[in-house]
CSV table of C-alpha atoms in Angstrom, one decimal:
chain,number,residue,atom,x,y,z
V,222,MET,CA,36.9,130.0,134.6
V,223,ALA,CA,35.8,133.6,134.0
V,224,LEU,CA,36.4,136.0,131.2
V,225,GLU,CA,36.7,139.7,132.1
V,226,GLN,CA,37.4,143.0,130.4
V,227,ALA,CA,40.7,144.9,130.2
V,228,LYS,CA,39.6,148.3,129.3
V,229,THR,CA,42.2,149.1,126.7
V,230,SER,CA,41.5,152.1,124.5
V,231,VAL,CA,40.7,150.6,121.1
V,232,ASN,CA,37.9,151.1,118.7
V,233,SER,CA,35.8,148.6,116.8
V,234,GLU,CA,36.9,147.6,113.3
V,235,THR,CA,35.3,149.4,110.5
V,236,GLU,CA,35.2,148.3,106.9
V,237,THR,CA,38.3,149.7,105.3
V,238,SER,CA,39.1,149.6,101.6
V,239,PHE,CA,42.6,149.2,100.2
V,240,SER,CA,43.8,150.1,96.7
V,241,ILE,CA,47.0,150.7,95.0
V,242,ASP,CA,46.5,154.3,94.3
V,243,GLU,CA,43.6,155.4,96.3
V,244,THR,CA,43.6,156.5,99.9
V,245,THR,CA,41.9,154.7,102.7
V,246,THR,CA,40.1,155.9,105.7
V,247,ALA,CA,39.1,154.2,108.9
V,248,SER,CA,36.5,155.5,111.2
V,249,GLY,CA,34.3,154.0,113.9
V,250,THR,CA,32.8,154.2,117.3
V,251,GLY,CA,34.9,153.5,120.3
V,252,PHE,CA,34.5,150.5,122.7
V,253,SER,CA,36.4,148.7,125.2
V,254,VAL,CA,38.3,145.6,124.2
V,255,LYS,CA,38.3,143.1,127.0
V,256,THR,CA,41.2,140.9,127.8
V,257,SER,CA,41.1,137.5,129.4
V,258,VAL,CA,41.0,137.2,133.1
V,259,CYS,CA,40.9,133.4,133.2
V,260,GLY,CA,39.7,131.6,136.4
V,261,GLN,CA,42.0,130.5,139.1
V,262,VAL,CA,45.6,129.7,138.3
V,263,ASP,CA,48.4,128.2,140.3
V,264,THR,CA,50.6,130.8,141.9
V,265,PRO,CA,54.2,129.6,142.1
V,266,LYS,CA,56.6,131.1,144.6
V,267,LYS,CA,58.6,132.1,141.5
V,268,ARG,CA,57.8,131.7,137.8
V,269,LYS,CA,57.8,128.0,137.2
V,270,GLU,CA,60.5,126.8,134.8
V,271,PHE,CA,59.1,125.2,131.8
V,272,GLU,CA,60.1,123.8,128.4
V,273,ASP,CA,62.2,126.2,126.4
V,274,ASP,CA,60.6,125.3,123.1
V,275,LEU,CA,57.1,126.1,124.4
V,276,VAL,CA,58.3,129.6,125.4
V,277,GLU,CA,60.4,130.5,122.4
V,278,GLU,CA,58.4,132.8,120.1
V,279,SER,CA,58.9,133.7,116.5
V,280,SER,CA,58.0,137.0,118.1
V,281,ARG,CA,56.1,138.6,115.2
V,282,TYR,CA,52.7,139.3,116.7
V,283,GLU,CA,49.2,139.5,115.1
V,284,GLU,CA,45.4,139.7,115.4
V,285,ASP,CA,42.2,140.7,113.6
V,286,SER,CA,39.7,143.2,115.2
V,287,PRO,CA,36.0,142.5,115.3
V,288,SER,CA,33.6,143.9,112.7
V,289,LYS,CA,31.1,144.7,115.4
V,290,LYS,CA,31.1,145.5,119.1
V,291,ARG,CA,31.4,142.5,121.2
V,292,LYS,CA,29.9,141.9,124.7
V,293,LEU,CA,32.6,140.0,126.5
V,294,ASP,CA,31.3,140.0,130.1
V,295,ILE,CA,30.7,136.3,130.0
V,296,GLU,CA,31.3,133.3,132.3
V,297,ILE,CA,33.2,130.4,130.9
V,298,VAL,CA,32.5,127.1,132.5
V,299,PRO,CA,34.1,123.7,131.8
V,300,GLU,CA,32.5,121.9,128.9
V,301,GLU,CA,32.7,118.4,127.6
V,302,LYS,CA,36.0,117.2,126.3
V,303,GLY,CA,36.5,118.2,122.7
V,304,SER,CA,34.3,121.2,122.7
V,305,GLY,CA,35.6,124.3,121.0
V,306,ASP,CA,37.7,122.4,118.4
V,307,VAL,CA,37.9,123.5,114.8
V,308,GLU,CA,34.6,122.6,113.1
V,309,GLY,CA,33.5,120.8,116.3
V,310,VAL,CA,35.9,117.9,115.8
V,311,SER,CA,36.4,116.0,119.1
V,312,ARG,CA,40.1,115.5,119.5
V,313,LYS,CA,41.9,112.6,121.1
V,314,ARG,CA,45.1,114.7,121.0
V,315,LYS,CA,46.8,114.8,124.4
V,316,LEU,CA,48.0,118.3,125.2
V,317,GLU,CA,49.9,117.3,128.3
V,318,THR,CA,53.3,118.9,128.8
V,319,ASP,CA,54.8,116.2,131.0
V,320,ASP,CA,58.3,117.0,129.8
V,321,LEU,CA,58.2,120.8,130.3
V,322,LYS,CA,61.8,120.7,131.5
V,323,ASP,CA,63.0,118.4,128.8
V,324,GLU,CA,64.4,121.1,126.5
V,325,PRO,CA,66.5,123.5,128.5
V,326,SER,CA,67.5,126.9,127.0
V,327,THR,CA,70.5,126.9,124.7
V,328,GLY,CA,71.4,130.3,126.1
V,329,ASP,CA,72.8,129.0,129.3
V,330,GLY,CA,76.2,128.4,127.9
V,331,THR,CA,76.2,124.6,128.1
V,332,GLN,CA,77.3,122.5,125.2
V,333,LYS,CA,75.9,119.1,124.3
V,334,LYS,CA,77.7,116.1,122.9
V,335,ARG,CA,77.6,115.8,119.2
V,336,LYS,CA,76.9,119.5,119.1
V,337,VAL,CA,76.6,120.9,115.6
V,338,GLU,CA,79.2,123.7,115.7
V,339,LEU,CA,77.5,126.7,114.3
V,340,GLU,CA,80.7,128.0,112.7
V,341,ASP,CA,81.1,124.7,110.8
V,342,VAL,CA,77.7,124.9,109.1
V,343,PRO,CA,78.2,126.1,105.5
V,344,GLU,CA,77.1,129.6,104.8
V,345,ARG,CA,74.0,129.4,102.7
V,346,GLN,CA,72.8,133.0,103.0
V,347,LYS,CA,71.7,134.3,99.6
V,348,ASN,CA,72.3,137.7,98.3
V,349,LEU,CA,69.4,139.7,99.7
V,350,GLU,CA,70.3,143.1,98.3
V,351,GLY,CA,67.4,145.2,97.4
V,352,GLY,CA,64.2,145.7,99.5
V,353,HIS,CA,64.1,145.1,103.2
V,354,SER,CA,65.0,141.4,103.3
V,355,SER,CA,68.6,142.0,104.4
V,356,THR,CA,67.3,144.2,107.2
V,357,VAL,CA,65.0,141.5,108.5
V,358,ALA,CA,67.7,138.8,108.2
V,359,ALA,CA,70.3,141.0,110.0
V,360,HIS,CA,67.9,141.7,112.8
V,361,TYR,CA,67.0,138.1,113.6
V,362,ASN,CA,70.6,137.0,113.2
V,363,GLU,CA,71.7,139.6,115.8
V,364,LEU,CA,69.1,138.5,118.4
V,365,LYS,CA,70.9,136.8,121.2
V,366,GLU,CA,69.8,133.5,122.8
V,367,VAL,CA,69.0,134.2,126.5
V,368,GLY,CA,68.6,131.7,129.3
V,369,LEU,CA,65.2,130.9,130.8
V,370,ASP,CA,65.9,132.9,134.0
V,371,LYS,CA,66.5,136.1,132.1
V,372,ARG,CA,63.6,135.5,129.7
V,373,SER,CA,61.3,134.9,132.7
V,374,GLN,CA,62.1,138.5,133.9
V,375,SER,CA,61.0,140.0,130.6
V,376,ARG,CA,58.2,142.6,130.5
V,377,ILE,CA,56.5,140.5,127.8
V,378,PHE,CA,57.0,137.1,129.5
V,379,TYR,CA,53.2,136.4,129.7
V,380,LEU,CA,52.5,138.0,126.3
V,381,ARG,CA,55.0,135.6,124.6
V,382,ASN,CA,53.6,132.7,126.4
V,383,PHE,CA,50.0,133.6,125.4
V,384,ASN,CA,51.0,133.9,121.8
V,385,ASN,CA,52.8,130.6,122.1
V,386,TRP,CA,49.7,129.0,123.4
V,387,ILE,CA,47.8,130.3,120.4
V,388,LYS,CA,50.3,128.7,118.1
V,389,SER,CA,50.3,125.4,120.1
V,390,VAL,CA,46.5,125.0,119.9
V,391,LEU,CA,46.4,126.0,116.2
V,392,ILE,CA,49.1,123.5,115.3
V,393,GLY,CA,47.7,120.7,117.4
V,394,GLU,CA,44.2,121.0,116.0
V,395,PHE,CA,45.2,121.0,112.3
V,396,LEU,CA,47.6,118.2,112.9
V,397,GLU,CA,44.6,116.3,114.3
V,398,LYS,CA,42.6,117.1,111.2
V,399,VAL,CA,45.4,115.8,109.0
V,400,ARG,CA,45.6,112.6,111.1
V,401,GLN,CA,41.9,111.9,110.5
V,402,ARG,CA,42.7,111.1,106.9
V,403,LYS,CA,46.3,109.8,107.3
V,404,ASN,CA,47.9,108.5,110.5
V,405,ARG,CA,51.4,108.2,109.4
V,406,ASP,CA,54.1,109.8,107.3
V,407,ILE,CA,53.0,113.3,108.1
V,408,THR,CA,55.3,115.9,106.6
V,409,VAL,CA,55.5,119.6,107.6
V,410,LEU,CA,57.1,122.7,106.2
V,411,ASP,CA,57.9,125.3,108.8
V,412,LEU,CA,58.2,128.5,106.8
V,413,GLY,CA,60.0,131.0,109.0
V,414,CYS,CA,61.1,128.6,111.6
V,415,GLY,CA,63.3,131.1,113.5
V,416,LYS,CA,65.4,129.5,116.2
V,417,GLY,CA,63.2,126.5,116.5
V,418,GLY,CA,60.5,127.5,118.9
V,419,ASP,CA,58.0,125.1,117.5
V,420,LEU,CA,60.1,122.0,117.3
V,421,LEU,CA,58.6,120.5,120.5
V,422,LYS,CA,55.1,121.1,119.0
V,423,TRP,CA,56.0,119.0,116.0
V,424,ARG,CA,57.5,116.2,118.1
V,425,LYS,CA,54.4,116.1,120.2
V,426,GLY,CA,52.4,116.0,117.0
V,427,ARG,CA,54.2,112.8,116.1
V,428,ILE,CA,55.0,114.0,112.6
V,429,SER,CA,57.4,112.0,110.4
V,430,LYS,CA,59.4,114.7,108.6
V,431,LEU,CA,60.0,118.5,109.1
V,432,ILE,CA,61.6,121.0,106.8
V,433,CYS,CA,62.6,124.2,108.5
V,434,THR,CA,63.4,127.3,106.6
V,435,ASP,CA,64.2,130.9,107.5
V,436,ILE,CA,65.9,133.9,106.0
V,437,ALA,CA,68.3,134.3,108.9
V,438,ASP,CA,71.1,131.8,108.6
V,439,ILE,CA,72.2,132.0,112.3
V,440,SER,CA,68.6,131.3,113.4
V,441,VAL,CA,68.5,128.3,111.1
V,442,LYS,CA,71.8,127.0,112.6
V,443,GLN,CA,70.4,127.5,116.2
V,444,CYS,CA,67.2,125.7,115.1
V,445,GLN,CA,69.3,122.8,113.8
V,446,GLN,CA,71.2,122.7,117.1
V,447,ARG,CA,68.0,122.5,119.1
V,448,TYR,CA,66.9,119.6,117.0
V,449,GLU,CA,70.1,117.8,117.5
V,450,ASP,CA,70.0,118.4,121.2
V,451,MET,CA,66.4,117.0,121.3
V,452,LYS,CA,67.4,114.0,119.3
V,453,ASN,CA,70.4,113.2,121.5
V,454,ARG,CA,68.5,113.6,124.8
V,455,ARG,CA,65.6,111.3,124.1
V,456,ASP,CA,65.3,107.6,123.5
V,457,GLU,CA,62.0,107.8,121.8
V,458,TYR,CA,61.5,108.4,118.1
V,459,ILE,CA,61.8,111.9,116.7
V,460,PHE,CA,60.9,113.1,113.2
V,461,ASN,CA,63.6,113.5,110.5
V,462,ALA,CA,64.4,117.1,109.8
V,463,GLU,CA,66.0,119.3,107.1
V,464,PHE,CA,67.2,122.8,107.5
V,465,ILE,CA,67.3,125.5,104.7
V,466,THR,CA,68.4,129.1,104.8
V,467,ALA,CA,66.5,131.0,102.1
V,468,ASP,CA,64.3,134.0,101.5
V,469,CYS,CA,60.9,132.4,100.9
V,470,SER,CA,59.7,135.6,99.2
V,471,LYS,CA,62.5,135.5,96.6
V,472,GLU,CA,63.7,132.0,96.2
V,473,LEU,CA,61.9,128.8,95.2
V,474,LEU,CA,62.3,126.3,98.0
V,475,ALA,CA,61.5,123.3,95.9
V,476,ASP,CA,64.9,123.7,94.3
V,477,LYS,CA,66.6,123.2,97.6
V,478,PHE,CA,64.7,120.1,99.0
V,479,ARG,CA,66.7,116.9,99.3
V,480,ASP,CA,63.7,115.0,97.9
V,481,PRO,CA,62.5,116.9,94.8
V,482,GLU,CA,59.2,115.1,95.0
V,483,VAL,CA,58.4,115.9,98.6
V,484,ARG,CA,54.7,116.7,99.4
V,485,PHE,CA,53.5,118.4,102.6
V,486,ASP,CA,50.5,117.9,104.8
V,487,ILE,CA,50.9,121.2,106.6
V,488,CYS,CA,52.8,124.4,106.0
V,489,SER,CA,53.1,126.5,109.1
V,490,CYS,CA,53.9,130.2,108.8
V,491,GLN,CA,53.9,131.9,112.2
V,492,PHE,CA,54.3,135.6,112.4
V,493,VAL,CA,56.2,135.7,109.1
V,494,CYS,CA,54.1,136.2,105.9
V,495,HIS,CA,53.8,140.0,106.4
V,496,TYR,CA,57.5,140.4,105.5
V,497,SER,CA,56.7,139.1,102.0
V,498,PHE,CA,54.1,141.8,101.1
V,499,GLU,CA,56.8,144.2,100.0
V,500,SER,CA,55.8,143.5,96.4
V,501,SER,CA,53.3,141.4,94.5
V,502,GLU,CA,56.1,139.2,93.2
V,503,GLN,CA,57.4,138.5,96.7
V,504,ALA,CA,54.0,137.8,98.1
V,505,ASP,CA,53.3,135.4,95.3
V,506,MET,CA,56.6,133.6,95.8
V,507,MET,CA,55.8,133.1,99.5
V,508,LEU,CA,52.4,131.6,98.6
V,509,ARG,CA,54.0,129.4,96.0
V,510,ASN,CA,56.5,128.1,98.5
V,511,ALA,CA,53.8,127.6,101.1
V,512,CYS,CA,51.1,126.0,99.0
V,513,GLU,CA,52.4,124.5,95.8
V,514,ARG,CA,53.8,121.4,97.4
V,515,LEU,CA,50.8,120.8,99.7
V,516,GLY,CA,48.9,117.6,98.9
V,517,PRO,CA,45.1,117.6,98.5
V,518,GLY,CA,43.5,118.3,101.9
V,519,GLY,CA,46.8,119.8,103.2
V,520,TYR,CA,46.7,123.0,105.2
V,521,PHE,CA,48.5,126.4,105.1
V,522,ILE,CA,48.2,127.7,108.7
V,523,GLY,CA,49.6,130.7,110.4
V,524,THR,CA,49.4,134.0,112.3
V,525,THR,CA,49.6,137.4,110.8
V,526,PRO,CA,48.9,141.1,111.5
V,527,ASN,CA,45.3,142.4,110.9
V,528,SER,CA,45.7,145.3,108.5
V,529,PHE,CA,42.2,146.7,109.4
V,530,GLU,CA,43.2,146.9,113.1
V,531,LEU,CA,46.5,148.5,112.3
V,532,ILE,CA,45.0,151.2,110.1
V,533,ARG,CA,42.1,151.8,112.5
V,534,ARG,CA,44.5,152.5,115.4
V,535,LEU,CA,46.7,154.6,113.1
V,536,GLU,CA,43.7,156.7,112.0
V,537,ALA,CA,42.7,157.1,115.7
V,538,SER,CA,46.1,158.4,116.5
V,539,GLU,CA,47.1,162.1,116.4
V,540,THR,CA,50.4,161.1,114.8
V,541,GLU,CA,51.8,158.6,112.3
V,542,SER,CA,52.4,156.1,115.1
V,543,PHE,CA,50.6,154.3,118.0
V,544,GLY,CA,51.5,151.9,120.8
V,545,ASN,CA,52.5,151.8,124.4
V,546,GLU,CA,55.6,151.0,126.5
V,547,ILE,CA,55.7,147.5,125.1
V,548,TYR,CA,55.2,148.0,121.4
V,549,THR,CA,55.1,150.8,118.8
V,550,VAL,CA,53.9,150.8,115.2
V,551,LYS,CA,55.0,153.7,113.0
V,552,PHE,CA,53.9,154.5,109.5
V,553,GLU,CA,55.5,156.9,107.1
V,554,LYS,CA,52.2,158.7,106.6
V,555,LYS,CA,48.4,158.4,106.9
V,556,GLY,CA,45.8,158.1,104.2
V,557,HIS,CA,47.6,156.1,101.6
V,558,TYR,CA,47.8,152.3,102.0
V,559,PRO,CA,48.8,150.5,98.9
V,560,LEU,CA,48.1,146.7,98.5
V,561,PHE,CA,51.8,146.0,98.4
V,562,GLY,CA,54.8,147.8,99.9
V,563,CYS,CA,52.8,149.6,102.6
V,564,LYS,CA,55.6,149.7,105.1
V,565,TYR,CA,55.5,150.3,108.8
V,566,ASP,CA,58.1,150.0,111.5
V,567,PHE,CA,57.2,147.6,114.3
V,568,ASN,CA,59.0,147.5,117.6
V,569,LEU,CA,58.3,145.0,120.4
V,570,GLU,CA,60.4,145.3,123.6
V,571,GLY,CA,63.7,143.4,123.2
V,572,VAL,CA,62.4,141.1,120.5
V,573,VAL,CA,61.4,142.8,117.2
V,574,ASP,CA,62.6,146.0,115.6
V,575,VAL,CA,62.1,145.7,111.9
V,576,PRO,CA,60.1,147.0,108.9
V,577,GLU,CA,56.9,145.0,108.1
V,578,PHE,CA,54.2,145.4,105.5
V,579,LEU,CA,50.4,145.4,105.6
V,580,VAL,CA,48.8,142.2,104.7
V,581,TYR,CA,45.3,143.0,103.3
V,582,PHE,CA,43.7,139.7,104.2
V,583,PRO,CA,41.1,139.6,101.4
V,584,LEU,CA,43.9,140.1,99.0
V,585,LEU,CA,45.9,137.2,100.6
V,586,THR,CA,42.7,135.0,100.2
V,587,GLU,CA,42.3,135.9,96.6
V,588,MET,CA,46.0,135.3,95.8
V,589,ALA,CA,45.9,131.9,97.4
V,590,LYS,CA,43.3,130.7,95.0
V,591,LYS,CA,46.0,130.6,92.3
V,592,TYR,CA,47.4,127.6,94.2
V,593,ASN,CA,44.0,126.0,94.7
V,594,MET,CA,43.7,127.1,98.3
V,595,LYS,CA,40.5,127.9,100.1
V,596,LEU,CA,40.2,129.8,103.3
V,597,VAL,CA,38.6,127.6,105.9
V,598,TYR,CA,39.4,129.3,109.2
V,599,LYS,CA,40.1,132.9,110.3
V,600,LYS,CA,39.8,134.3,113.8
V,601,THR,CA,41.2,137.2,115.8
V,602,PHE,CA,43.4,136.2,118.8
V,603,LEU,CA,40.5,137.2,121.1
V,604,GLU,CA,37.9,135.2,119.1
V,605,PHE,CA,40.3,132.2,119.0
V,606,TYR,CA,40.9,132.4,122.8
V,607,GLU,CA,37.2,132.6,123.5
V,608,GLU,CA,36.5,129.6,121.3
V,609,LYS,CA,39.4,127.4,122.4
V,610,ILE,CA,39.4,128.0,126.1
V,611,LYS,CA,36.1,126.1,126.3
V,612,ASN,CA,38.1,123.0,125.8
V,613,ASN,CA,39.5,121.6,129.1
V,614,GLU,CA,42.7,120.3,127.5
V,615,ASN,CA,43.4,123.8,126.0
V,616,LYS,CA,42.5,125.3,129.4
V,617,MET,CA,45.0,123.1,131.2
V,618,LEU,CA,47.7,123.8,128.6
V,619,LEU,CA,47.1,127.5,129.1
V,620,LYS,CA,47.9,127.1,132.8
V,621,ARG,CA,50.9,124.8,132.2
V,622,MET,CA,52.4,127.3,129.7
V,623,GLN,CA,51.9,130.2,132.1
V,624,ALA,CA,50.1,132.1,129.4
V,625,LEU,CA,48.3,134.4,131.9
V,626,GLU,CA,49.7,136.3,134.8
V,627,PRO,CA,48.4,135.5,138.3
V,628,TYR,CA,46.5,138.4,139.9
V,629,PRO,CA,46.9,139.6,142.5
V,630,ALA,CA,50.6,139.0,143.2
V,631,ASN,CA,51.5,137.1,146.4
V,632,GLU,CA,53.8,138.4,149.1
V,633,ASN,CA,56.8,136.8,147.4
V,634,SER,CA,56.3,138.2,144.0
V,635,LYS,CA,55.2,141.4,142.1
V,636,LEU,CA,53.1,142.1,139.1
V,637,ILE,CA,55.0,142.3,135.8
V,638,SER,CA,53.8,145.7,135.0
V,639,GLU,CA,54.4,148.7,137.3
V,640,LYS,CA,51.5,150.7,135.9
V,641,VAL,CA,48.6,150.5,138.3
V,642,ASP,CA,45.9,151.0,135.7
V,643,ASP,CA,47.3,148.0,133.8
V,644,TYR,CA,45.3,145.8,136.1
V,645,GLU,CA,42.1,147.9,136.7
V,646,HIS,CA,40.1,145.3,134.8
V,647,ALA,CA,41.3,142.5,137.1
V,648,ALA,CA,40.8,144.6,140.3
V,649,GLU,CA,37.3,145.5,139.2
V,650,TYR,CA,36.4,141.9,138.5
V,651,VAL,CA,37.7,140.7,141.9
V,652,LYS,CA,35.7,143.5,143.6
V,653,ASN,CA,32.5,142.5,141.9
V,654,SER,CA,32.8,138.8,141.8
V,655,HIS,CA,33.0,135.9,144.3
V,656,VAL,CA,35.9,134.1,142.9
V,657,ARG,CA,38.9,132.1,144.2
V,658,LEU,CA,42.2,133.9,143.8
V,659,PRO,CA,44.5,134.3,142.0
V,660,LEU,CA,43.0,135.0,138.6
V,661,GLY,CA,44.8,134.7,135.4
V,662,THR,CA,45.1,137.8,133.2
V,663,LEU,CA,47.2,139.9,130.8
V,664,SER,CA,48.0,143.5,131.6
V,665,LYS,CA,46.2,146.0,129.4
V,666,SER,CA,49.5,146.9,127.7
V,667,GLU,CA,50.2,143.3,126.8
V,668,TRP,CA,46.7,142.8,125.5
V,669,GLU,CA,47.0,145.9,123.3
V,670,ALA,CA,50.1,144.5,121.8
V,671,THR,CA,48.8,141.0,121.1
V,672,SER,CA,45.4,142.1,119.9
V,673,ILE,CA,46.7,143.2,116.5
V,674,TYR,CA,46.9,139.7,115.2
V,675,LEU,CA,44.8,136.9,113.7
V,676,VAL,CA,45.0,133.2,113.0
V,677,PHE,CA,44.2,131.6,109.6
V,678,ALA,CA,44.0,128.3,107.8
V,679,PHE,CA,43.7,127.6,104.1
V,680,GLU,CA,43.0,124.1,102.7
V,681,LYS,CA,44.3,122.6,99.4
V,682,GLN,CA,41.4,121.7,97.2
V,683,GLN,CA,41.2,118.4,95.2
């Protein structure tokens, strides 16, 4: 496996200060961020159909930029099984996706027996007037379910798969850490579950109970329907589940749980927590919901935008916005970045078009201390990839999930981007290296979109 550069025009992260009233500047020297061109991949005659739950993304993307220039022209070679795990823990977790076709898309119009009729589910949507909660809920409620065939033609097909691989590895590793101290009765809170894109991950993680919650009532209903379909199609045991429509930044979830004494081992918050930073009260309520019911040694894990990277790109732009044909980020103005309520509009092709708020990560870390949480893991998507791809199981999962695009395209297919310079990095690598083809890569445009995010994990202290 080889790692090679995608020469996207981004600068290195600089130390940027945030304050409620003071302005912030970001300056720095330029360098080339390098995207993954990962060893040989299998080239299907057409994009291989695979499990819908592995593809479904919460679709709120994020990453942290480096604090120094990184030299990424490195060669990745297979390492011993278990290398690259969090804190060096050797995992016995099996990442095989033998049943990739087990969960077909709910967007193909087929109806399953014992289907939970969406219109029969009681309306539980709370009054979200005030702030931007109603806008976010409306956006995700209006997103249509699409079939696998249509989704595979998306311009961000590989981008979504790559982000989904990030989530899969993160969830799997922290489930394994929980299992080291308890091997049964694992309970999880999925905060911002969306349409249920992570349900299969939780089933493969052999958890006992899952509580799914989201602000968008239609998404919650679709998540519940997916769960029922999974439950009805399989003979093997599946976790018990509970579904709640609520705004986790304004409502106390504990009041809605069936079991008022429930305790969680993991709270997963994937591409969601930035919506709560509209105000200090909302951010605190989100953290209370995420952390208050965690047992000692439990984890709050997730993915969120890197505020330093967003501001750096904004300051480097000649306008109040930046992006490319895949994504755009637009601020109201430069130079003033309050700790709370620093709104920007984020658009990702066909998936996201909503207001978001900067999450100043040192502030999140400090606020989490109120709930006895300690930051134990934080990586940019790039750093996370470089660390985890050293593990052979993760490497195989990357290929199975089609998280990188085969380059060059074969005679029966074409590259997902029509921009020639989107693959200059791959072409240069092929030219200067003796490698078997095809390679696996992301186009520069896709990398630019996914490289604004980070992964994190907090641990509940004794």
